[in-house]
């Protein structure tokens, strides 16, 4: 590999950059950050700022300050959007003297629901995006009022079903009566401007989730070995009924809300989720209104709340962001302090300028997009160049960030011919070592020295708001350099030199 080939793609890090600590907590706090951290513990705090401006740093240091000042062990929940952030934040908090568990919202909601509502079936492995959009839509709320006005739902309206006593005001049958009702779902789709196919998708999903598993239907078979597939898996696994007798993670906030509404109608106390003295939420713009409401109900009266986020990094297309005042209102906060961070720490100026140009739709900060004939030629060119970077700078980190999983897997396989590369979809990122290939939604909140966006083509990244926000997130993961390449026509959302 010659010097010219490497330098045409990647620039070396300076000695200063190599010495810079990548940790979110080993930093010198500026006066604005310090003032936010030192607010009284009972004062709810909303921290806003662009990517790389230290929102998570402020959140972690404020949690540590409140924890240490309390003089006792606080029941604490730290909520982050991805498993990658869970693995990053947990050890950082311990270094700050705070030994608490960090969760994604999905795992937090599951713990809350299974403690409050007994006999819930297993959780499904994956909810279809169309179903997720409907179950997380603000337009669902009026339908919950309708369901709460009725008695607890009975699955299949089976009058002979055994009556199970429960202290809660909701049943799993309510989910069937809600999501299996075509009229109600059509109202949600219209009010939420959702595609027509969403109604059919959720009706089919609900039907499957409320049928018995094959094992339960064949419970009369005495030879249990006959109820296992030849490959050792459950009979339904990998089939159309693979989600039989399950709940979706999106159902947990719905159950809590129906319970609350029905309890109010009865003049009774709603089923309370487990309570926490301190709750901190990172990247709160990704949470749906019902999810925020569940978090708010989980905070003890007078407890400490820290919320951080950036509306321009709202990339989850199955949720609706209604603004920061709406976020705080759903959390049950009437009055709060807001700190907006103005100083960036992660990205060099040229990357900041590019990211803002993508976000705002301007032609400032144009950059080259290297166009290749196919994936193989891209991998043959960039794989050796990345290998050379790793050889010269072993402590550096390189991330290849695609928009979708399938191209990420395909490119990783090709890169391995010339450079160590691993696919990361489970949050298990390494601070250095092999090239890490992932997708935008999994790298939120993380940072790397080099970021390659290999699929910066017009089809993958069309000129719409969702693509601009996702590209903004991808670009701002880079501490040193971002490189954009594509197959075919380049994306129109990135200003290009010569355009």
Tab-separated table of C-alpha atoms in Angstrom:
chain	number	residue	atom	x	y	z
A	1	UNK	CA	0.000	0.000	0.000
A	2	UNK	CA	1.491	3.323	-1.072
A	3	UNK	CA	1.295	6.581	0.856
A	4	UNK	CA	-0.729	8.249	-1.922
A	5	UNK	CA	-3.457	5.603	-1.895
A	6	UNK	CA	-3.956	5.863	1.872
A	7	UNK	CA	-3.808	9.639	2.137
A	8	UNK	CA	-6.276	10.087	-0.717
A	9	UNK	CA	-8.959	8.649	1.550
A	10	UNK	CA	-7.900	9.063	5.190
A	11	UNK	CA	-5.870	11.742	6.945
A	12	UNK	CA	-3.728	10.777	9.960
A	13	UNK	CA	-4.642	11.929	13.438
A	14	UNK	CA	-2.346	14.507	15.005
A	15	UNK	CA	-0.346	13.845	18.159
A	16	UNK	CA	-2.781	16.032	20.109
A	17	UNK	CA	-5.753	14.036	18.854
A	18	UNK	CA	-4.067	10.771	19.790
A	19	UNK	CA	-3.555	12.020	23.346
A	20	UNK	CA	-7.097	13.306	23.762
A	21	UNK	CA	-9.178	11.224	26.174
A	22	UNK	CA	-12.279	9.869	24.395
A	23	UNK	CA	-14.190	9.489	27.688
A	24	UNK	CA	-17.389	11.490	28.220
A	25	UNK	CA	-16.524	12.114	31.875
A	26	UNK	CA	-12.775	12.866	31.755
A	27	UNK	CA	-13.351	16.412	30.539
A	28	UNK	CA	-13.129	19.955	31.861
A	29	UNK	CA	-16.648	21.273	32.327
A	30	UNK	CA	-17.412	24.751	31.025
A	31	UNK	CA	-19.372	27.279	33.160
A	32	UNK	CA	-22.718	26.547	31.480
A	33	UNK	CA	-22.320	22.811	31.997
A	34	UNK	CA	-21.239	23.309	35.621
A	35	UNK	CA	-24.205	25.591	36.365
A	36	UNK	CA	-26.627	22.968	35.022
A	37	UNK	CA	-25.001	20.188	37.035
A	38	UNK	CA	-25.137	22.234	40.247
A	39	UNK	CA	-28.853	23.055	40.123
A	40	UNK	CA	-30.841	21.896	43.195
A	41	UNK	CA	-31.590	18.149	42.938
A	42	UNK	CA	-35.350	18.674	43.078
A	43	UNK	CA	-35.249	20.997	40.043
A	44	UNK	CA	-36.138	19.080	36.828
A	45	UNK	CA	-33.521	19.762	34.170
A	46	UNK	CA	-33.806	19.659	30.375
A	47	UNK	CA	-30.431	19.700	28.575
A	48	UNK	CA	-30.478	20.587	24.885
A	49	UNK	CA	-27.720	20.975	22.329
A	50	UNK	CA	-26.353	19.850	18.998
A	51	UNK	CA	-24.509	16.591	18.511
A	52	UNK	CA	-21.167	16.550	20.307
A	53	UNK	CA	-22.006	19.467	22.616
A	54	UNK	CA	-21.804	17.507	25.869
A	55	UNK	CA	-25.432	16.705	26.687
A	56	UNK	CA	-24.658	13.199	27.907
A	57	UNK	CA	-21.652	14.496	29.835
A	58	UNK	CA	-23.870	16.951	31.728
A	59	UNK	CA	-26.474	14.247	32.348
A	60	UNK	CA	-23.916	11.837	33.819
A	61	UNK	CA	-22.226	14.439	36.015
A	62	UNK	CA	-25.573	15.707	37.308
A	63	UNK	CA	-26.670	12.179	38.167
A	64	UNK	CA	-23.363	11.689	40.031
A	65	UNK	CA	-23.748	14.972	41.910
A	66	UNK	CA	-27.327	14.206	43.011
A	67	UNK	CA	-26.318	10.679	43.992
A	68	UNK	CA	-23.388	11.808	46.112
A	69	UNK	CA	-25.282	14.702	47.728
A	70	UNK	CA	-28.192	12.519	48.810
A	71	UNK	CA	-26.215	10.732	51.505
A	72	UNK	CA	-28.172	7.555	50.806
A	73	UNK	CA	-28.669	4.980	48.097
A	74	UNK	CA	-31.137	6.394	45.583
A	75	UNK	CA	-33.425	4.208	43.524
A	76	UNK	CA	-32.184	5.308	40.124
A	77	UNK	CA	-33.098	4.594	36.507
A	78	UNK	CA	-30.830	5.744	33.683
A	79	UNK	CA	-32.563	5.334	30.311
A	80	UNK	CA	-30.731	5.428	26.976
A	81	UNK	CA	-31.905	4.551	23.429
A	82	UNK	CA	-29.449	1.795	22.464
A	83	UNK	CA	-27.539	-1.140	23.891
A	84	UNK	CA	-24.344	0.550	22.734
A	85	UNK	CA	-25.036	3.469	25.064
A	86	UNK	CA	-25.903	1.078	27.894
A	87	UNK	CA	-22.469	-0.496	27.574
A	88	UNK	CA	-20.804	2.923	27.336
A	89	UNK	CA	-22.635	4.725	30.144
A	90	UNK	CA	-22.659	1.990	32.795
A	91	UNK	CA	-18.872	1.938	33.451
A	92	UNK	CA	-18.665	5.736	33.175
A	93	UNK	CA	-21.170	6.143	35.988
A	94	UNK	CA	-19.222	3.692	38.116
A	95	UNK	CA	-16.083	5.776	37.575
A	96	UNK	CA	-18.084	8.732	38.886
A	97	UNK	CA	-19.004	6.730	41.990
A	98	UNK	CA	-22.547	5.821	40.929
A	99	UNK	CA	-23.303	2.104	40.848
A	100	UNK	CA	-26.727	1.944	39.193
A	101	UNK	CA	-28.198	-0.018	36.340
A	102	UNK	CA	-28.584	1.556	32.902
A	103	UNK	CA	-31.458	0.388	30.710
A	104	UNK	CA	-32.905	0.924	27.285
A	105	UNK	CA	-36.519	2.037	27.531
A	106	UNK	CA	-37.681	-1.351	26.219
A	107	UNK	CA	-36.084	-3.210	29.113
A	108	UNK	CA	-37.266	-0.606	31.622
A	109	UNK	CA	-40.862	-0.903	30.385
A	110	UNK	CA	-40.714	-4.692	30.478
A	111	UNK	CA	-39.541	-4.690	34.102
A	112	UNK	CA	-42.258	-2.235	35.080
A	113	UNK	CA	-45.027	-4.146	33.308
A	114	UNK	CA	-44.105	-7.615	34.499
A	115	UNK	CA	-43.958	-6.420	38.068
A	116	UNK	CA	-47.318	-4.646	37.835
A	117	UNK	CA	-49.289	-7.061	35.640
A	118	UNK	CA	-48.964	-10.753	36.335
A	119	UNK	CA	-49.353	-13.573	33.816
A	120	UNK	CA	-48.158	-11.625	30.806
A	121	UNK	CA	-46.966	-13.993	28.059
A	122	UNK	CA	-43.433	-13.842	26.620
A	123	UNK	CA	-42.347	-10.793	24.683
A	124	UNK	CA	-42.185	-11.063	20.912
A	125	UNK	CA	-38.756	-10.853	19.329
A	126	UNK	CA	-39.542	-8.153	16.791
A	127	UNK	CA	-42.507	-5.868	16.146
A	128	UNK	CA	-43.059	-4.931	12.476
A	129	UNK	CA	-42.305	-1.214	11.908
A	130	UNK	CA	-45.836	-0.495	10.684
A	131	UNK	CA	-47.302	-1.980	13.862
A	132	UNK	CA	-44.799	-0.079	15.984
A	133	UNK	CA	-45.854	3.195	14.370
A	134	UNK	CA	-49.490	2.645	15.234
A	135	UNK	CA	-48.895	1.428	18.782
A	136	UNK	CA	-46.649	4.440	19.475
A	137	UNK	CA	-48.838	6.998	17.718
A	138	UNK	CA	-50.354	9.898	19.724
A	139	UNK	CA	-53.553	9.211	17.760
A	140	UNK	CA	-54.012	6.007	19.771
A	141	UNK	CA	-54.897	7.889	22.962
A	142	UNK	CA	-58.626	8.508	22.266
A	143	UNK	CA	-59.052	4.793	21.553
A	144	UNK	CA	-57.617	3.984	24.983
A	145	UNK	CA	-60.364	6.142	26.479
A	146	UNK	CA	-62.884	4.054	24.580
A	147	UNK	CA	-61.425	0.762	25.842
A	148	UNK	CA	-61.176	2.097	29.415
A	149	UNK	CA	-64.887	2.969	29.353
A	150	UNK	CA	-65.647	-0.750	29.061
A	151	UNK	CA	-65.006	-3.525	31.505
A	152	UNK	CA	-61.689	-5.435	31.370
A	153	UNK	CA	-61.463	-7.314	28.096
A	154	UNK	CA	-61.926	-11.070	27.930
A	155	UNK	CA	-59.893	-12.841	25.256
A	156	UNK	CA	-62.160	-13.946	22.403
A	157	UNK	CA	-65.130	-12.779	24.568
A	158	UNK	CA	-65.163	-16.300	26.001
A	159	UNK	CA	-67.936	-16.212	28.604
A	160	UNK	CA	-66.773	-19.571	29.962
A	161	UNK	CA	-63.206	-18.443	30.549
A	162	UNK	CA	-62.117	-18.719	34.191
A	163	UNK	CA	-62.232	-15.424	36.084
A	164	UNK	CA	-58.820	-14.472	37.435
A	165	UNK	CA	-58.669	-12.048	40.306
A	166	UNK	CA	-56.332	-9.132	39.858
A	167	UNK	CA	-55.636	-5.882	41.650
A	168	UNK	CA	-54.988	-4.109	38.375
A	169	UNK	CA	-57.655	-2.455	36.221
A	170	UNK	CA	-56.486	-3.864	32.910
A	171	UNK	CA	-56.230	-7.264	31.287
A	172	UNK	CA	-54.372	-8.673	28.326
A	173	UNK	CA	-57.761	-9.091	26.695
A	174	UNK	CA	-57.942	-5.289	26.468
A	175	UNK	CA	-55.089	-5.431	23.962
A	176	UNK	CA	-57.102	-7.809	21.783
A	177	UNK	CA	-60.220	-5.650	22.030
A	178	UNK	CA	-58.153	-2.589	21.118
A	179	UNK	CA	-55.768	-3.742	18.410
A	180	UNK	CA	-58.164	-6.338	17.000
A	181	UNK	CA	-60.961	-3.804	16.436
A	182	UNK	CA	-60.932	-2.713	12.811
A	183	UNK	CA	-63.095	0.365	13.412
A	184	UNK	CA	-60.843	1.660	16.196
A	185	UNK	CA	-57.671	0.968	14.230
A	186	UNK	CA	-59.025	2.750	11.152
A	187	UNK	CA	-59.727	5.789	13.316
A	188	UNK	CA	-56.137	5.743	14.592
A	189	UNK	CA	-54.745	5.382	11.080
A	190	UNK	CA	-56.793	8.334	9.815
A	191	UNK	CA	-56.017	10.584	12.765
A	192	UNK	CA	-52.332	9.688	12.689
A	193	UNK	CA	-52.019	9.944	8.883
A	194	UNK	CA	-50.720	6.372	8.755
A	195	UNK	CA	-50.681	4.275	5.559
A	196	UNK	CA	-53.808	2.192	4.964
A	197	UNK	CA	-51.867	-1.085	5.111
A	198	UNK	CA	-51.061	-0.431	8.765
A	199	UNK	CA	-54.609	-1.445	9.733
A	200	UNK	CA	-54.311	-4.824	8.038
A	201	UNK	CA	-50.857	-5.320	9.520
A	202	UNK	CA	-51.977	-4.771	13.102
A	203	UNK	CA	-55.143	-6.836	12.739
A	204	UNK	CA	-53.079	-9.766	11.444
A	205	UNK	CA	-50.468	-9.247	14.161
A	206	UNK	CA	-53.132	-9.224	16.882
A	207	UNK	CA	-54.791	-12.336	15.536
A	208	UNK	CA	-51.529	-14.269	15.717
A	209	UNK	CA	-50.628	-12.971	19.176
A	210	UNK	CA	-53.920	-14.251	20.596
A	211	UNK	CA	-53.851	-17.766	19.229
A	212	UNK	CA	-52.408	-20.604	21.263
A	213	UNK	CA	-48.943	-21.852	20.542
A	214	UNK	CA	-48.812	-25.218	18.816
A	215	UNK	CA	-47.381	-26.735	22.010
A	216	UNK	CA	-50.417	-25.587	24.002
A	217	UNK	CA	-52.863	-26.725	21.332
A	218	UNK	CA	-51.236	-30.158	21.434
A	219	UNK	CA	-50.958	-30.266	25.208
A	220	UNK	CA	-52.905	-33.541	25.177
A	221	UNK	CA	-49.985	-35.289	23.447
A	222	UNK	CA	-48.194	-37.305	26.094
A	223	UNK	CA	-45.004	-37.894	24.122
A	224	UNK	CA	-43.418	-34.449	24.613
A	225	UNK	CA	-40.543	-35.236	22.237
A	226	UNK	CA	-43.054	-35.059	19.398
A	227	UNK	CA	-43.650	-31.358	20.221
A	228	UNK	CA	-40.131	-30.329	19.228
A	229	UNK	CA	-39.033	-29.682	15.646
A	230	UNK	CA	-36.268	-31.822	14.160
A	231	UNK	CA	-33.826	-28.933	14.594
A	232	UNK	CA	-34.658	-28.687	18.292
A	233	UNK	CA	-36.588	-25.437	18.059
A	234	UNK	CA	-40.156	-24.747	19.153
A	235	UNK	CA	-42.745	-25.802	16.577
A	236	UNK	CA	-43.897	-22.235	15.908
A	237	UNK	CA	-40.436	-20.689	15.699
A	238	UNK	CA	-39.733	-19.306	12.249
A	239	UNK	CA	-43.326	-19.880	11.056
A	240	UNK	CA	-46.305	-17.585	10.493
A	241	UNK	CA	-47.418	-18.325	14.064
A	242	UNK	CA	-44.012	-17.631	15.562
A	243	UNK	CA	-45.475	-14.785	17.644
A	244	UNK	CA	-48.412	-16.776	19.007
A	245	UNK	CA	-49.286	-15.933	22.625
A	246	UNK	CA	-46.877	-12.999	22.953
A	247	UNK	CA	-46.944	-9.301	23.753
A	248	UNK	CA	-45.003	-6.554	22.014
A	249	UNK	CA	-42.750	-4.234	23.969
A	250	UNK	CA	-44.941	-1.379	22.701
A	251	UNK	CA	-47.888	-2.904	24.603
A	252	UNK	CA	-46.458	-2.169	28.056
A	253	UNK	CA	-47.127	1.618	28.096
A	254	UNK	CA	-50.568	0.942	26.587
A	255	UNK	CA	-51.468	-1.405	29.457
A	256	UNK	CA	-50.410	1.168	32.048
A	257	UNK	CA	-52.440	3.909	30.362
A	258	UNK	CA	-55.619	1.806	30.063
A	259	UNK	CA	-55.204	0.830	33.716
A	260	UNK	CA	-54.870	4.487	34.742
A	261	UNK	CA	-57.870	5.633	32.717
A	262	UNK	CA	-60.124	2.832	33.945
A	263	UNK	CA	-59.060	3.384	37.560
A	264	UNK	CA	-59.959	7.067	37.280
A	265	UNK	CA	-63.415	6.132	36.004
A	266	UNK	CA	-63.854	3.805	38.985
A	267	UNK	CA	-62.574	6.342	41.470
A	268	UNK	CA	-59.786	3.923	42.372
A	269	UNK	CA	-56.018	4.102	42.514
A	270	UNK	CA	-54.282	3.006	39.299
A	271	UNK	CA	-51.698	0.260	39.364
A	272	UNK	CA	-48.447	1.985	40.251
A	273	UNK	CA	-45.205	1.150	38.452
A	274	UNK	CA	-42.100	0.668	40.539
A	275	UNK	CA	-40.983	4.093	41.753
A	276	UNK	CA	-37.560	5.753	41.475
A	277	UNK	CA	-35.959	8.676	43.319
A	278	UNK	CA	-33.865	9.707	40.323
A	279	UNK	CA	-34.555	9.231	36.624
A	280	UNK	CA	-32.283	10.391	33.807
A	281	UNK	CA	-33.275	10.099	30.133
A	282	UNK	CA	-30.779	10.490	27.301
A	283	UNK	CA	-31.962	11.148	23.713
A	284	UNK	CA	-35.526	11.708	24.949
A	285	UNK	CA	-36.679	12.851	21.504
A	286	UNK	CA	-36.922	9.189	20.486
A	287	UNK	CA	-39.625	8.304	23.022
A	288	UNK	CA	-43.345	8.230	22.238
A	289	UNK	CA	-45.845	10.143	24.426
A	290	UNK	CA	-47.177	7.037	26.214
A	291	UNK	CA	-43.623	5.930	26.940
A	292	UNK	CA	-42.789	9.304	28.465
A	293	UNK	CA	-45.960	9.132	30.544
A	294	UNK	CA	-44.909	5.771	31.998
A	295	UNK	CA	-41.494	7.175	32.911
A	296	UNK	CA	-43.099	10.189	34.565
A	297	UNK	CA	-45.364	7.976	36.659
A	298	UNK	CA	-42.296	6.035	37.788
A	299	UNK	CA	-40.711	9.081	39.461
A	300	UNK	CA	-41.552	9.629	43.127
A	301	UNK	CA	-43.129	13.023	43.968
A	302	UNK	CA	-40.297	15.494	44.410
A	303	UNK	CA	-37.798	13.119	42.805
A	304	UNK	CA	-34.924	14.216	40.584
A	305	UNK	CA	-35.353	14.244	36.810
A	306	UNK	CA	-32.696	14.889	34.139
A	307	UNK	CA	-33.667	14.894	30.462
A	308	UNK	CA	-31.378	15.447	27.484
A	309	UNK	CA	-31.891	15.437	23.754
A	310	UNK	CA	-31.700	17.062	20.350
A	311	UNK	CA	-34.724	17.326	18.058
A	312	UNK	CA	-32.421	17.215	15.026
A	313	UNK	CA	-31.319	13.724	16.053
A	314	UNK	CA	-34.828	12.285	16.056
A	315	UNK	CA	-34.233	9.305	13.766
A	316	UNK	CA	-36.777	6.734	14.991
A	317	UNK	CA	-39.441	6.875	12.304
A	318	UNK	CA	-41.877	4.813	14.403
A	319	UNK	CA	-42.195	7.540	17.058
A	320	UNK	CA	-43.556	11.099	16.966
A	321	UNK	CA	-41.659	14.014	18.467
A	322	UNK	CA	-44.094	16.774	19.472
A	323	UNK	CA	-41.633	19.288	20.915
A	324	UNK	CA	-39.770	19.678	24.188
A	325	UNK	CA	-42.615	21.248	26.118
A	326	UNK	CA	-44.776	18.266	25.169
A	327	UNK	CA	-42.014	15.908	26.314
A	328	UNK	CA	-41.791	17.541	29.741
A	329	UNK	CA	-45.572	17.698	30.055
A	330	UNK	CA	-45.881	13.948	29.361
A	331	UNK	CA	-43.283	13.375	32.073
A	332	UNK	CA	-45.558	15.220	34.481
A	333	UNK	CA	-43.288	18.257	34.820
A	334	UNK	CA	-44.982	21.635	35.237
A	335	UNK	CA	-41.878	23.762	35.742
A	336	UNK	CA	-38.300	22.972	34.821
A	337	UNK	CA	-34.920	24.493	34.058
A	338	UNK	CA	-33.602	24.375	30.487
A	339	UNK	CA	-29.915	24.498	29.600
A	340	UNK	CA	-28.896	24.860	25.967
A	341	UNK	CA	-25.272	23.952	25.310
A	342	UNK	CA	-23.608	26.124	22.682
A	343	UNK	CA	-20.029	24.802	22.607
A	344	UNK	CA	-19.107	21.693	20.631
A	345	UNK	CA	-16.401	19.313	21.834
A	346	UNK	CA	-16.477	16.218	19.621
A	347	UNK	CA	-16.252	17.201	15.970
A	348	UNK	CA	-13.720	19.462	14.219
A	349	UNK	CA	-15.176	22.605	12.588
A	350	UNK	CA	-15.322	21.172	9.071
A	351	UNK	CA	-17.444	18.231	10.245
A	352	UNK	CA	-19.724	20.535	12.240
A	353	UNK	CA	-20.199	22.740	9.158
A	354	UNK	CA	-21.002	19.734	6.969
A	355	UNK	CA	-23.467	18.308	9.495
A	356	UNK	CA	-25.281	21.628	9.794
A	357	UNK	CA	-25.437	21.984	6.015
A	358	UNK	CA	-27.049	18.544	5.751
A	359	UNK	CA	-29.442	19.324	8.586
A	360	UNK	CA	-30.440	22.752	7.292
A	361	UNK	CA	-30.449	21.965	3.565
A	362	UNK	CA	-27.809	24.531	2.617
A	363	UNK	CA	-24.951	24.323	0.116
A	364	UNK	CA	-22.260	25.350	2.602
A	365	UNK	CA	-19.291	23.108	3.463
A	366	UNK	CA	-19.294	21.008	0.259
A	367	UNK	CA	-17.382	17.724	0.379
A	368	UNK	CA	-16.436	15.049	-2.163
A	369	UNK	CA	-18.481	11.859	-2.386
A	370	UNK	CA	-16.370	9.085	-3.892
A	371	UNK	CA	-18.410	7.118	-6.430
A	372	UNK	CA	-17.613	3.421	-7.081
A	373	UNK	CA	-18.924	0.987	-9.674
A	374	UNK	CA	-20.019	-1.628	-7.142
A	375	UNK	CA	-19.563	-2.826	-3.562
A	376	UNK	CA	-16.559	-4.944	-4.477
A	377	UNK	CA	-14.607	-2.042	-5.949
A	378	UNK	CA	-15.505	0.067	-2.901
A	379	UNK	CA	-14.266	-2.624	-0.514
A	380	UNK	CA	-11.118	-3.246	-2.570
A	381	UNK	CA	-10.238	0.452	-2.399
A	382	UNK	CA	-11.166	1.342	1.158
A	383	UNK	CA	-10.375	-1.939	2.926
A	384	UNK	CA	-6.586	-1.690	2.418
A	385	UNK	CA	-6.686	2.027	3.236
A	386	UNK	CA	-8.405	1.324	6.553
A	387	UNK	CA	-5.970	-1.490	7.265
A	388	UNK	CA	-3.100	0.950	6.788
A	389	UNK	CA	-4.739	3.445	9.173
A	390	UNK	CA	-5.080	0.772	11.858
A	391	UNK	CA	-1.486	-0.346	11.368
A	392	UNK	CA	-0.126	3.173	11.778
A	393	UNK	CA	-2.523	4.228	14.534
A	394	UNK	CA	-3.494	1.095	16.530
A	395	UNK	CA	-5.455	3.053	19.144
A	396	UNK	CA	-7.795	4.634	16.628
A	397	UNK	CA	-11.413	3.642	15.997
A	398	UNK	CA	-13.113	3.301	12.605
A	399	UNK	CA	-16.870	2.942	12.137
A	400	UNK	CA	-18.629	2.141	8.874
A	401	UNK	CA	-22.161	3.479	9.295
A	402	UNK	CA	-24.849	2.321	6.861
A	403	UNK	CA	-28.494	3.288	6.921
A	404	UNK	CA	-29.847	-0.272	6.705
A	405	UNK	CA	-28.644	-3.655	8.069
A	406	UNK	CA	-28.430	-5.720	4.871
A	407	UNK	CA	-25.883	-3.494	3.071
A	408	UNK	CA	-23.896	-3.337	6.325
A	409	UNK	CA	-23.611	-7.121	6.497
A	410	UNK	CA	-22.726	-7.398	2.811
A	411	UNK	CA	-20.011	-4.755	2.956
A	412	UNK	CA	-18.505	-6.154	6.165
A	413	UNK	CA	-18.073	-9.536	4.488
A	414	UNK	CA	-16.221	-7.916	1.581
A	415	UNK	CA	-14.012	-5.738	3.791
A	416	UNK	CA	-12.741	-8.772	5.712
A	417	UNK	CA	-10.634	-9.713	2.711
A	418	UNK	CA	-8.267	-6.840	3.501
A	419	UNK	CA	-9.011	-5.546	7.029
A	420	UNK	CA	-10.383	-6.998	10.274
A	421	UNK	CA	-14.061	-6.046	10.350
A	422	UNK	CA	-17.003	-6.933	12.573
A	423	UNK	CA	-20.740	-6.280	12.298
A	424	UNK	CA	-22.211	-4.668	15.428
A	425	UNK	CA	-25.992	-4.651	15.829
A	426	UNK	CA	-26.088	-5.570	19.532
A	427	UNK	CA	-24.287	-2.568	21.037
A	428	UNK	CA	-21.025	-4.436	21.646
A	429	UNK	CA	-18.768	-1.758	20.208
A	430	UNK	CA	-15.070	-1.707	21.005
A	431	UNK	CA	-13.069	1.436	21.858
A	432	UNK	CA	-10.464	0.458	19.266
A	433	UNK	CA	-9.402	-2.497	17.123
A	434	UNK	CA	-11.160	-3.857	14.042
A	435	UNK	CA	-13.347	-1.814	11.723
A	436	UNK	CA	-16.887	-1.812	13.146
A	437	UNK	CA	-19.775	-1.926	10.677
A	438	UNK	CA	-23.185	-0.853	11.926
A	439	UNK	CA	-26.268	1.263	11.170
A	440	UNK	CA	-27.288	4.787	12.144
A	441	UNK	CA	-29.846	3.778	14.767
A	442	UNK	CA	-27.242	1.714	16.657
A	443	UNK	CA	-24.511	4.377	16.834
A	444	UNK	CA	-26.597	7.160	18.383
A	445	UNK	CA	-24.721	8.798	21.240
A	446	UNK	CA	-21.440	7.084	20.332
A	447	UNK	CA	-18.305	8.507	18.735
A	448	UNK	CA	-15.404	7.215	16.653
A	449	UNK	CA	-12.239	8.753	15.238
A	450	UNK	CA	-13.106	7.899	11.634
A	451	UNK	CA	-16.603	7.450	10.195
A	452	UNK	CA	-17.258	6.055	6.717
A	453	UNK	CA	-20.776	6.372	5.262
A	454	UNK	CA	-20.474	3.935	2.331
A	455	UNK	CA	-24.061	4.072	1.025
A	456	UNK	CA	-24.430	7.847	0.477
A	457	UNK	CA	-26.511	7.376	-2.680
A	458	UNK	CA	-29.736	9.092	-3.710
A	459	UNK	CA	-31.924	6.028	-3.231
A	460	UNK	CA	-30.759	5.268	0.288
A	461	UNK	CA	-30.643	8.910	1.362
A	462	UNK	CA	-33.406	10.795	-0.517
A	463	UNK	CA	-34.042	14.479	0.042
A	464	UNK	CA	-36.433	14.302	2.975
A	465	UNK	CA	-36.369	15.308	6.632
A	466	UNK	CA	-35.868	11.776	7.963
A	467	UNK	CA	-32.833	11.173	5.748
A	468	UNK	CA	-31.309	14.528	6.702
A	469	UNK	CA	-31.654	13.804	10.418
A	470	UNK	CA	-30.179	10.313	10.008
A	471	UNK	CA	-27.233	11.606	7.948
A	472	UNK	CA	-26.690	14.354	10.541
A	473	UNK	CA	-26.365	11.670	13.219
A	474	UNK	CA	-23.996	9.556	11.101
A	475	UNK	CA	-21.682	12.461	10.274
A	476	UNK	CA	-21.502	13.750	13.851
A	477	UNK	CA	-20.203	10.446	15.198
A	478	UNK	CA	-16.753	11.414	13.838
A	479	UNK	CA	-14.067	12.917	16.100
A	480	UNK	CA	-11.488	13.307	13.331
A	481	UNK	CA	-12.721	12.558	9.801
A	482	UNK	CA	-15.875	11.550	7.940
A	483	UNK	CA	-15.737	9.974	4.471
A	484	UNK	CA	-18.733	9.546	2.162
A	485	UNK	CA	-18.924	7.090	-0.749
A	486	UNK	CA	-21.652	5.571	-2.863
A	487	UNK	CA	-22.591	3.304	-5.731
A	488	UNK	CA	-24.454	5.190	-8.452
A	489	UNK	CA	-25.964	8.662	-8.043
A	490	UNK	CA	-24.844	10.484	-4.876
A	491	UNK	CA	-27.413	11.671	-2.349
A	492	UNK	CA	-28.721	15.214	-2.905
A	493	UNK	CA	-28.741	16.020	0.829
A	494	UNK	CA	-24.947	16.361	1.061
A	495	UNK	CA	-23.442	19.480	-0.574
A	496	UNK	CA	-20.828	18.295	-3.063
A	497	UNK	CA	-17.786	20.042	-4.408
A	498	UNK	CA	-18.358	21.015	-8.002
A	499	UNK	CA	-22.180	21.061	-7.744
